[in-house]
Tab-separated table of C-alpha atoms in Angstrom:
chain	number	residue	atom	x	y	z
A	1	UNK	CA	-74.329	2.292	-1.149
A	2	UNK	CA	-72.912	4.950	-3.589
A	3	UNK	CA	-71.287	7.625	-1.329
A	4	UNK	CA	-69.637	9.338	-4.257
A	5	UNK	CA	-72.368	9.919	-6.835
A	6	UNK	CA	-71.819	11.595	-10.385
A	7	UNK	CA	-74.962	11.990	-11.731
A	8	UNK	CA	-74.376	12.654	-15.832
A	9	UNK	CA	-72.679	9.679	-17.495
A	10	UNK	CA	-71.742	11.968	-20.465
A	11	UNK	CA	-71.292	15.714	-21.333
A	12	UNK	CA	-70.641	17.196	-25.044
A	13	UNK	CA	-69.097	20.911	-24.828
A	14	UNK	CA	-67.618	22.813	-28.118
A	15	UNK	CA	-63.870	23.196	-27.552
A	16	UNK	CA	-63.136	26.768	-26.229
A	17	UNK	CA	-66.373	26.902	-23.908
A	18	UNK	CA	-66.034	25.988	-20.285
A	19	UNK	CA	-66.532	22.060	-19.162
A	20	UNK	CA	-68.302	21.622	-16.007
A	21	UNK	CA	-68.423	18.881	-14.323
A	22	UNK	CA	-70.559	17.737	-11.666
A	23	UNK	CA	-70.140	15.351	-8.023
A	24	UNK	CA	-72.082	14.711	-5.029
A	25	UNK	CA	-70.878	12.971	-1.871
A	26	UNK	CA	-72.904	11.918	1.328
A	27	UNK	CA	-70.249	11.366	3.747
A	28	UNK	CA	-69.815	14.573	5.755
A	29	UNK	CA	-66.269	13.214	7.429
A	30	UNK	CA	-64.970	13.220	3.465
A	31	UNK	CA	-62.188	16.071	3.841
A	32	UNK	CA	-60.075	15.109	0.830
A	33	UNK	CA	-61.424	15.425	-2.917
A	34	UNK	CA	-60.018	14.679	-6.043
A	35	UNK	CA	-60.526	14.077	-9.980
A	36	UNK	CA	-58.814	12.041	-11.764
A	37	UNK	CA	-59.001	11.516	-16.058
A	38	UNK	CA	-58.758	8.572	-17.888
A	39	UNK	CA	-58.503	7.611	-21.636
A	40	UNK	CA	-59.667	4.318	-23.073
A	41	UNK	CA	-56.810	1.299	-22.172
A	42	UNK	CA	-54.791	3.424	-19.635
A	43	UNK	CA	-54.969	3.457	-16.017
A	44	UNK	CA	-56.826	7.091	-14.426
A	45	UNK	CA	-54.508	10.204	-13.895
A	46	UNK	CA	-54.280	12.242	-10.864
A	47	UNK	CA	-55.386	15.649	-12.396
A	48	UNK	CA	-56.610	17.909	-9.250
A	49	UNK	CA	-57.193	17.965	-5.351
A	50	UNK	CA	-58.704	20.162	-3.018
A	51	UNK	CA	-58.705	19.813	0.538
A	52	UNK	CA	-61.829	20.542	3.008
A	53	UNK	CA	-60.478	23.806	4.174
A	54	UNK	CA	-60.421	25.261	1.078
A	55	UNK	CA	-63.370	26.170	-1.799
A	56	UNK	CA	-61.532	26.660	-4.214
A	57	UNK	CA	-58.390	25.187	-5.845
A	58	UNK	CA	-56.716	26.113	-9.460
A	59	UNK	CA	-53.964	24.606	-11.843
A	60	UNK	CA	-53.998	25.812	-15.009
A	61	UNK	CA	-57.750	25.524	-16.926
A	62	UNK	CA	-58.487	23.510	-14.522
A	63	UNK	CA	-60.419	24.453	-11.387
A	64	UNK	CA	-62.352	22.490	-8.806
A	65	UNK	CA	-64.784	24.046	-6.117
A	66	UNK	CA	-65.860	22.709	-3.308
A	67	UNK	CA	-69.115	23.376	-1.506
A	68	UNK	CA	-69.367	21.022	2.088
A	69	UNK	CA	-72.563	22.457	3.233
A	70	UNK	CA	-74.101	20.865	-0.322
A	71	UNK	CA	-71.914	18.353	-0.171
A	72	UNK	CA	-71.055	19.240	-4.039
A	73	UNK	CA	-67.603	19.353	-6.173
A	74	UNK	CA	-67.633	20.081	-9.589
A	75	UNK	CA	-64.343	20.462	-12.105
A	76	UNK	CA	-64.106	23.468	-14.276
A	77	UNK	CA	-62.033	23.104	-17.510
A	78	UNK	CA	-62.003	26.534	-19.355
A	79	UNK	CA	-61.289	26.454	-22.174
A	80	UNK	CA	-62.096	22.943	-23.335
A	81	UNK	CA	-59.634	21.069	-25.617
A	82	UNK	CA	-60.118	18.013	-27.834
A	83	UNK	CA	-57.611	16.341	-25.591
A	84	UNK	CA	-59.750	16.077	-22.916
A	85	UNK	CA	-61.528	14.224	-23.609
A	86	UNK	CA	-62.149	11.083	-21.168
A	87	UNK	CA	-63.717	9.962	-18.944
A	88	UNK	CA	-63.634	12.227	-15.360
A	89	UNK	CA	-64.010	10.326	-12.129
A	90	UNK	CA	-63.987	12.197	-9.030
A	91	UNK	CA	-63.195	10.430	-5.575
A	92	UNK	CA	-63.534	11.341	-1.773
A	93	UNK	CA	-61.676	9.894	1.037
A	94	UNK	CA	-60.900	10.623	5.041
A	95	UNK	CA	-57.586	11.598	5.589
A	96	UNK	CA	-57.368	9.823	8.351
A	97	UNK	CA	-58.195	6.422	6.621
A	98	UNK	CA	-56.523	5.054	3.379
A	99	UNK	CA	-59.848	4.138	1.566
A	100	UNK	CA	-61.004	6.249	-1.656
A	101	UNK	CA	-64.359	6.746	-2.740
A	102	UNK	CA	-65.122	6.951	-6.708
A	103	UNK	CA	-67.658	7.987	-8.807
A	104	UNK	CA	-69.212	6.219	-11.451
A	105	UNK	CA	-67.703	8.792	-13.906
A	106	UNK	CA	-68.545	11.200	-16.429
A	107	UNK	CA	-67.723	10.977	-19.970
A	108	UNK	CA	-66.397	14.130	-21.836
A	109	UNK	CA	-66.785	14.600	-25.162
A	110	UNK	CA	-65.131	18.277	-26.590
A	111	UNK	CA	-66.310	18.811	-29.897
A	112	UNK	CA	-63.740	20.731	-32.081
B	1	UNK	CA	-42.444	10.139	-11.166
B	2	UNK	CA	-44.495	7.463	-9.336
B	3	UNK	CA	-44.864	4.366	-11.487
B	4	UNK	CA	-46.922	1.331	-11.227
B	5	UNK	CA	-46.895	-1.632	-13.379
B	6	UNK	CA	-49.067	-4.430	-13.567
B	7	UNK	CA	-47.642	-7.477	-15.560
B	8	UNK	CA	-50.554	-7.990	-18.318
B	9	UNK	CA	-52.012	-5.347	-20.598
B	10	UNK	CA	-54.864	-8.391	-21.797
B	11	UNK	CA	-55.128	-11.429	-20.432
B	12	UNK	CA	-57.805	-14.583	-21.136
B	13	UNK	CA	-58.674	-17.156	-19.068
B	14	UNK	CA	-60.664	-20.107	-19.157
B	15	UNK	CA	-63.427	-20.452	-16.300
B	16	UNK	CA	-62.486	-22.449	-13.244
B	17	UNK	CA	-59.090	-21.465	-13.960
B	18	UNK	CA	-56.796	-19.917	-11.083
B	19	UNK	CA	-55.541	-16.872	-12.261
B	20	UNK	CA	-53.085	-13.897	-11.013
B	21	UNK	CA	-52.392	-10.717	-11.707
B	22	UNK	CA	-49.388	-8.848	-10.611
B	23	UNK	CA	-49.029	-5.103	-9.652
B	24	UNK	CA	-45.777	-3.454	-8.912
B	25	UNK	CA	-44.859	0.024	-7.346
B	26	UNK	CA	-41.755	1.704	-7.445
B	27	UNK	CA	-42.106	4.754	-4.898
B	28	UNK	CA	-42.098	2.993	-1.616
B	29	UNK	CA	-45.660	3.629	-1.336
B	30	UNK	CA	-47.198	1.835	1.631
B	31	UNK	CA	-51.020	1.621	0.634
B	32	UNK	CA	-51.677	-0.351	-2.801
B	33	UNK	CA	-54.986	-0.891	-3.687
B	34	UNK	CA	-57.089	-3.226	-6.776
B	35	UNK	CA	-60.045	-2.061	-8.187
B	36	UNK	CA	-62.380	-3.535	-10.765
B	37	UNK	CA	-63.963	-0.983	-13.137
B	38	UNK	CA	-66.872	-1.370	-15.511
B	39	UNK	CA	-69.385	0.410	-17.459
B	40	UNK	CA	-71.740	2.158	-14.909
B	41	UNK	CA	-70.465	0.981	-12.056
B	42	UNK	CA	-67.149	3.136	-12.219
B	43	UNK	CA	-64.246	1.949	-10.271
B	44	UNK	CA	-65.405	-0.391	-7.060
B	45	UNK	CA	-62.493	-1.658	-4.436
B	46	UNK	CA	-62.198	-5.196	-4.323
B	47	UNK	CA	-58.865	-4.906	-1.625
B	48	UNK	CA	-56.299	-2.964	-0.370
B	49	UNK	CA	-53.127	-3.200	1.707
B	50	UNK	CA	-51.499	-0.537	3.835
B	51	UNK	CA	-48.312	-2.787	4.680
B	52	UNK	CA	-46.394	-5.599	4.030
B	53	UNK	CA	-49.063	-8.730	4.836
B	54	UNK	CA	-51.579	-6.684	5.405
B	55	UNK	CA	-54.931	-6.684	4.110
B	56	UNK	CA	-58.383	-5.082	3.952
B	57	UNK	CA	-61.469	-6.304	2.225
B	58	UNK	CA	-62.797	-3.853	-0.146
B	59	UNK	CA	-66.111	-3.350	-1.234
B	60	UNK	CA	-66.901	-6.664	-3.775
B	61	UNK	CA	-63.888	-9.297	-2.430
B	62	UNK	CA	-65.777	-11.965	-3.163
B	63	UNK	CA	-64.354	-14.515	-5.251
B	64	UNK	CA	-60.785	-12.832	-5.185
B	65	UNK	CA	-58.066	-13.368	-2.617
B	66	UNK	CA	-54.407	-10.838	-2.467
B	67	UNK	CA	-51.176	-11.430	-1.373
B	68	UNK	CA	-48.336	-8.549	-0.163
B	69	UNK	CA	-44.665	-10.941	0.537
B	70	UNK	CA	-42.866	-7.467	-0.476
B	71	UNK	CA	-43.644	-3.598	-0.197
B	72	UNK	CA	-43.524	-3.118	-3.544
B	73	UNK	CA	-45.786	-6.204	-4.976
B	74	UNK	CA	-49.419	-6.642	-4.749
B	75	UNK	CA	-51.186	-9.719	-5.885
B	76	UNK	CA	-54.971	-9.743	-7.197
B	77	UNK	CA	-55.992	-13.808	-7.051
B	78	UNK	CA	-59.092	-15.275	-8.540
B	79	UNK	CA	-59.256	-18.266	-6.862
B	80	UNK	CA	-61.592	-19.768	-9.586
B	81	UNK	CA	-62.204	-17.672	-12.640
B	82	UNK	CA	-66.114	-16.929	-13.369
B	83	UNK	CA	-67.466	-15.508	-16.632
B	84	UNK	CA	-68.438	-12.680	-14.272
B	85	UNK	CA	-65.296	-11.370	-13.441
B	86	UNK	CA	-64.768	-10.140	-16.849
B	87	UNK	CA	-63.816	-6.735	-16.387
B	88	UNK	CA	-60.446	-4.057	-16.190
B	89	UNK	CA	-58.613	-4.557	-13.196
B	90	UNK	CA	-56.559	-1.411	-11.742
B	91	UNK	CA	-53.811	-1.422	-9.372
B	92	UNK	CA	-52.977	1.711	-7.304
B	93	UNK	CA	-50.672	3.087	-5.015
B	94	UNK	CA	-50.818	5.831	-2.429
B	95	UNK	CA	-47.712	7.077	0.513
B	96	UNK	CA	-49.313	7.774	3.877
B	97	UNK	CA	-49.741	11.620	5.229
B	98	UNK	CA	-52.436	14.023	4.639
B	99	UNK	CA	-53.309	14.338	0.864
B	100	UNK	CA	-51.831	11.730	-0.794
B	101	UNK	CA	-52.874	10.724	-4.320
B	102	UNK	CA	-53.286	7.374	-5.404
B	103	UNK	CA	-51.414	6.644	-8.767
B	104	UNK	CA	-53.132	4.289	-11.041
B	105	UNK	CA	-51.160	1.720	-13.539
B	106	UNK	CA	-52.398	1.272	-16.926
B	107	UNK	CA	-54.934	-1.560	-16.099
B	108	UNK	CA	-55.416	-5.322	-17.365
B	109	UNK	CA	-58.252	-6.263	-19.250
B	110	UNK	CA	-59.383	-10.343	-18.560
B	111	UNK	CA	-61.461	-11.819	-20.120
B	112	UNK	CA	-62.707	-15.196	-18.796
B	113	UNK	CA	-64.451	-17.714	-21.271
């Protein structure tokens, strides 16, 4: 039973527009989100977090929101670069607990 | 920065065959987890460990067995290598505490034949 559900399995943006991507969870006691990129033959990076007591969380072009009463995340990359392309798995845990949740990911494709 | 190795980049095995792969963290991390990721099915726990000889079935442990003799080593085991458990094989560490990342090595692809 997916509790971490990414529903588009690819996304193709023109580099400079924004990137958005896209995550659904079912698990209400999830208070710990987080996205992590990976490139073909490496292991996934840590890229962003955001915690349940927050909506909103920023580093750079990268933003992720958070909205628990939709139980929705989605990862804003403004503007988009060739380099990021990857795949973009987002993941949900308890804080509590030491298991993480993944997506099935979403592959990004940023046109130049 | 956090690093974690595991031993094989590619590895193939025959079927039947017993076959381990080896996952090493060097931050002192107590939690290390192994996942199996394929296409569509994005990155599914098979076990983890939050300390030393301790372990936790995941969500798909069937057909693998782990071992955890030091902090810093994991073991992934296939007890008896099946065609279907082709696939890349991520190890991951994580410290305890409120918002803690896990940290993903580079991955190993098998291949079983």
């Amino acid at each position: 039973d997916q509790q971490v559900k990414q529903n588009s399995p690819s996304l193709s943006v023109q580099e400079g527009r924004i990137s958005i991507l896209n995550c659904d969870y079912t698990n209400s006691m999830f208070d710990y989100f987080l996205w992590y990129k990976k490139y073909p033959a490496e292991g996934p990076t840590f890229l962003i977090s955001i915690s349940s007591i927050k909506d909103k969380n920023e580093d750079g072009r990268f933003t992720v929101f958070l909205n628990k009463s939709a139980k929705h995340l989605s990862l804003h990359i403004v503007p988009s670069q060739p380099g990021d392309s990857a795949v973009y798995f987002c993941a949900a845990t308890i804080n509590t607990g030491n298991q993480f949740y993944f997506g099935t990911g979403t592959s990004l494709t940023v046109i130049p | 920065d956090v690093k974690v190795t595991q031993s094989s980049r590619y590895l193939v095995k025959r079927t039947g065959e017993k076959v381990f792969l080896e996952c090493v963290q060097d931050m002192d991390h107590e939690n290390m987890f192994w996942y199996r990721q394929d296409p569509g099915l994005g990155l599914r726990l098979i076990y983890f460990s939050y300390d030393v000889k301790m372990k936790e079935k995941g969500d798909i442990p069937e057909g693998y067995s782990v071992s955890r003799e030091k902090k810093e080593r994991f073991s992934l085991i296939l007890e008896s290598a099946s065609t279907n458990q082709t696939s890349m094989y991520l190890c991951a560490s994580s410290g305890t505490g409120a918002n803690q990342p896990q940290h993903f090595g580079d991955g190993t692809r098998l291949s079983i034949l």
